[in-house]
C-alpha positions as semicolon CSV with decimal commas, in nm:
position;residue;x (nm);y (nm);z (nm)
1;X;2,191;-0,604;-0,307
2;X;2,189;-0,513;0,086
3;X;1,844;-0,311;0,214
4;X;1,799;-0,073;0,494
5;X;1,444;-0,033;0,629
6;X;1,406;0,306;0,865
7;X;1,152;0,233;1,127
8;X;1,039;0,451;1,392
9;X;0,894;0,384;1,759
10;X;0,569;0,616;1,800
11;X;0,291;0,636;2,031
12;X;0,031;0,356;2,005
13;X;-0,235;0,482;1,814
14;X;-0,491;0,407;2,098
15;X;-0,295;0,636;2,289
16;X;-0,394;1,032;2,308
17;X;-0,106;1,202;2,194
18;X;-0,038;1,511;2,448
19;X;0,263;1,766;2,406
20;X;0,461;1,827;2,710
21;X;0,431;2,212;2,800
22;X;0,797;2,253;2,925
23;X;0,969;2,102;2,614
24;X;0,729;2,180;2,356
25;X;0,777;1,790;2,236
26;X;0,543;1,490;2,200
27;X;0,513;1,374;2,523
28;X;0,614;0,969;2,456
29;X;0,569;0,815;2,797
30;X;0,265;0,591;2,709
31;X;0,249;0,285;2,536
32;X;0,451;0,269;2,225
33;X;0,468;0,071;1,888
34;X;0,644;0,044;1,551
35;X;0,511;0,298;1,318
36;X;0,262;0,142;1,092
37;X;0,365;0,334;0,780
38;X;0,721;0,189;0,818
39;X;0,593;-0,185;0,825
40;X;0,490;-0,154;0,448
41;X;0,892;-0,018;0,373
42;X;0,984;-0,404;0,544
43;X;0,737;-0,560;0,344
44;X;0,829;-0,415;0,011
45;X;1,182;-0,524;0,132
46;X;1,056;-0,873;0,176
47;X;0,898;-0,889;-0,147
48;X;1,193;-0,775;-0,322
49;X;1,397;-1,098;-0,199
50;X;1,080;-1,324;-0,243
51;X;1,065;-1,185;-0,613
52;X;1,385;-1,317;-0,740
53;X;1,466;-1,047;-0,989
54;X;1,780;-0,961;-0,771
55;X;1,978;-1,130;-0,482
56;X;1,911;-0,953;-0,177
57;X;2,197;-1,052;0,031
58;X;2,068;-0,860;0,371
59;X;1,769;-0,640;0,527
60;X;1,846;-0,442;0,822
61;X;1,624;-0,238;1,022
62;X;1,751;0,125;1,152
63;X;1,614;0,306;1,393
64;X;1,717;0,646;1,571
65;X;1,558;0,651;1,983
66;X;1,589;0,603;2,307
67;X;1,627;0,266;2,494
68;X;1,261;0,165;2,395
69;X;1,295;0,178;2,041
70;X;1,457;-0,164;2,069
71;X;1,110;-0,300;2,091
72;X;1,037;-0,130;1,744
73;X;1,354;-0,327;1,577
74;X;1,277;-0,656;1,759
75;X;0,944;-0,630;1,585
76;X;1,090;-0,549;1,233
77;X;1,300;-0,832;1,284
78;X;1,002;-1,056;1,331
79;X;0,872;-0,927;1,026
80;X;1,165;-1,039;0,820
81;X;1,488;-0,791;0,874
82;X;1,803;-0,999;0,933
83;X;1,971;-0,772;1,184
84;X;1,914;-0,414;1,324
85;X;2,096;-0,092;1,402
86;X;1,987;0,099;1,712
87;X;2,149;0,458;1,679
88;X;2,076;0,609;2,065
89;X;2,249;0,856;2,261
90;X;2,142;1,138;2,472
91;X;2,272;1,391;2,254
92;X;1,999;1,318;1,982
93;X;1,713;1,400;2,233
94;X;1,533;1,688;2,103
95;X;1,652;1,655;1,740
96;X;1,419;1,805;1,460
97;X;1,355;1,671;1,136
98;X;1,689;1,838;0,962
99;X;1,902;1,698;1,235
100;X;1,696;1,341;1,256
101;X;1,762;1,304;0,900
102;X;2,162;1,394;0,896
103;X;2,170;1,168;1,184
104;X;2,056;0,866;1,054
105;X;2,229;0,934;0,703
106;X;2,532;0,898;0,934
107;X;2,434;0,578;1,040
108;X;2,321;0,426;0,716
109;X;2,650;0,539;0,537
110;X;2,831;0,274;0,792
111;X;2,579;0,004;0,636
112;X;2,662;0,100;0,257
113;X;2,297;0,013;0,162
114;X;2,221;0,006;-0,193
115;X;1,825;0,103;-0,108
116;X;1,709;0,249;0,157
117;X;1,313;0,177;0,232
118;X;1,096;0,382;0,468
119;X;0,727;0,438;0,519
120;X;0,555;0,789;0,375
121;X;0,517;0,943;0,730
122;X;0,519;0,878;1,104
123;X;0,248;0,825;1,290
124;X;0,345;1,092;1,519
125;X;0,516;1,374;1,321
126;X;0,388;1,300;1,014
127;X;0,582;1,540;0,837
128;X;0,659;1,302;0,486
129;X;0,991;1,465;0,478
130;X;1,258;1,261;0,635
131;X;1,324;1,043;0,333
132;X;1,437;1,308;0,132
133;X;1,662;1,463;0,408
134;X;1,837;1,108;0,440
135;X;1,873;1,119;0,055
136;X;2,007;1,487;0,034
137;X;2,288;1,382;0,326
138;X;2,361;1,067;0,115
139;X;2,414;1,247;-0,221
140;X;2,103;0,978;-0,332
141;X;1,819;0,970;-0,557
142;X;1,467;0,969;-0,365
143;X;1,103;0,913;-0,462
144;X;0,855;0,951;-0,242
145;X;0,452;0,815;-0,221
146;X;0,621;0,515;-0,427
147;X;0,290;0,211;-0,449
148;X;0,478;-0,022;-0,685
149;X;0,860;-0,078;-0,757
150;X;1,015;-0,331;-1,037
151;X;1,407;-0,394;-0,909
152;X;1,657;-0,524;-1,136
153;X;2,051;-0,465;-1,149
154;X;2,120;-0,116;-1,078
155;X;1,793;0,042;-1,091
156;X;1,440;0,041;-1,011
157;X;1,111;0,121;-1,242
158;X;0,865;0,264;-0,954
159;X;0,489;0,383;-0,984
160;X;0,431;0,695;-0,734
161;X;0,087;0,867;-0,638
162;X;0,099;1,200;-0,813
163;X;-0,189;1,484;-0,735
164;X;-0,375;1,429;-1,065
165;X;-0,268;1,045;-1,121
166;X;0,036;0,841;-1,160
167;X;0,406;0,897;-1,211
168;X;0,614;0,607;-1,340
169;X;0,977;0,692;-1,269
170;X;1,329;0,494;-1,348
171;X;1,569;0,552;-1,089
172;X;1,935;0,462;-1,056
173;X;2,043;0,263;-0,714
174;X;2,135;0,328;-0,457
175;X;1,832;0,524;-0,381
176;X;1,600;0,617;-0,085
177;X;1,242;0,560;-0,130
178;X;0,914;0,618;0,095
179;X;0,637;0,389;0,012
180;X;0,301;0,485;0,042
181;X;0,076;0,245;0,262
182;X;-0,095;0,133;-0,069
183;X;0,187;-0,056;-0,186
184;X;0,123;-0,394;-0,028
185;X;-0,054;-0,557;0,289
186;X;0,250;-0,628;0,520
187;X;0,245;-0,971;0,696
188;X;0,160;-1,089;1,028
189;X;0,474;-1,231;1,203
190;X;0,450;-1,584;1,296
191;X;0,488;-1,685;1,639
192;X;0,856;-1,833;1,574
193;X;0,954;-1,517;1,438
194;X;0,867;-1,321;1,744
195;X;1,009;-1,558;1,982
196;X;1,338;-1,581;1,772
197;X;1,346;-1,190;1,732
198;X;1,549;-1,080;2,025
199;X;1,796;-1,368;1,922
200;X;1,850;-1,181;1,598
201;X;2,172;-0,947;1,572
202;X;2,128;-0,606;1,709
203;X;2,420;-0,340;1,689
204;X;2,401;-0,025;1,928
205;X;2,562;0,254;1,836
206;X;2,619;0,633;1,958
207;X;2,701;0,945;1,780
208;X;3,112;0,915;1,825
209;X;3,042;0,527;1,657
210;X;2,906;0,667;1,343
211;X;3,089;1,009;1,289
212;X;2,822;1,239;1,416
213;X;2,907;1,615;1,471
214;X;2,750;1,676;1,821
215;X;2,679;2,039;1,702
216;X;2,446;1,932;1,419
217;X;2,191;1,716;1,623
218;X;1,980;1,751;1,936
219;X;1,806;2,092;1,995
220;X;2,114;2,279;1,946
221;X;2,177;2,142;1,605
222;X;1,796;2,194;1,479
223;X;1,680;2,417;1,242
224;X;1,357;2,467;1,366
225;X;1,211;2,536;1,725
226;X;0,895;2,522;1,843
227;X;0,771;2,852;1,984
228;X;0,430;2,810;2,096
229;X;0,147;2,527;2,136
230;X;-0,238;2,630;2,108
231;X;-0,496;2,376;2,104
232;X;-0,733;2,327;1,794
233;X;-1,026;2,566;1,785
234;X;-1,350;2,404;1,932
235;X;-1,574;2,288;1,656
236;X;-1,879;2,508;1,588
237;X;-2,197;2,326;1,572
238;X;-2,387;2,280;1,246
239;X;-2,693;2,460;1,141
240;X;-2,983;2,246;1,149
241;X;-3,287;2,296;0,892
242;X;-3,616;2,164;0,983
243;X;-3,799;1,984;0,701
244;X;-4,134;2,151;0,761
245;X;-4,213;2,229;0,381
246;X;-3,985;2,067;0,150
247;X;-3,952;2,328;-0,120
248;X;-3,871;2,554;0,140
249;X;-3,619;2,345;0,316
250;X;-3,445;2,247;-0,034
251;X;-3,419;2,643;-0,106
252;X;-3,238;2,704;0,196
253;X;-2,988;2,424;0,164
254;X;-2,918;2,535;-0,196
255;X;-2,881;2,908;-0,041
256;X;-2,677;2,783;0,211
257;X;-2,418;2,608;-0,042
258;X;-2,440;2,918;-0,280
259;X;-2,328;3,138;0,014
260;X;-2,036;2,918;0,052
261;X;-1,945;2,830;-0,301
262;X;-1,985;2,483;-0,266
263;X;-2,190;2,471;-0,597
């Protein structure tokens, strides 16, 4: 079995996120790191390998991004991936979710994975949909919010979080699975793994190397466009009720809650 883990470089959580007023895209000039949600996908791949139910020949970390994204790939390898694939090309700049999903799918086609794993969301865009877009282009079944996986030859039995409980779904391989952060606790990379990560194979490819149609990526190939950016409205101050008379205070609180249909 070959497992590909989709990963992404995102702004560090400690950095205040800013939107570039000119491009209307996220300003990524600050400190960046591996998307923390994707570490759960890598850990899930490692647990499948270590579980022994199926033989995992290779775990490949795959990302799309600028030159700096190699740092996310190095961390992915330190966490357990055997090698990495970096899709990088100026033509990809400005791609929305649809264009990004298409481009990643073309890169994955060159790998022919049996299973694609990724985190449920990215820490910057938080769109939750990239797995489904990739799966659509690959013509593979897809599940989201998966918190448990039992793998056997040719299929997975997954438990996924639903709005009112849990679903148990059997899905045929190959498939694209977006895992929730409740699925596992990612391990910490060892010092030896960190030091050796840069020596692991890293393959960098452009759009032409994986058969991407340039008209389907970048700003021109995106299906969505940001028309305007507005800051969130300022938070209104709360109402303070002084407790001079307990009974009267309780009545005021109950009336306040009833007015807003909270009780």
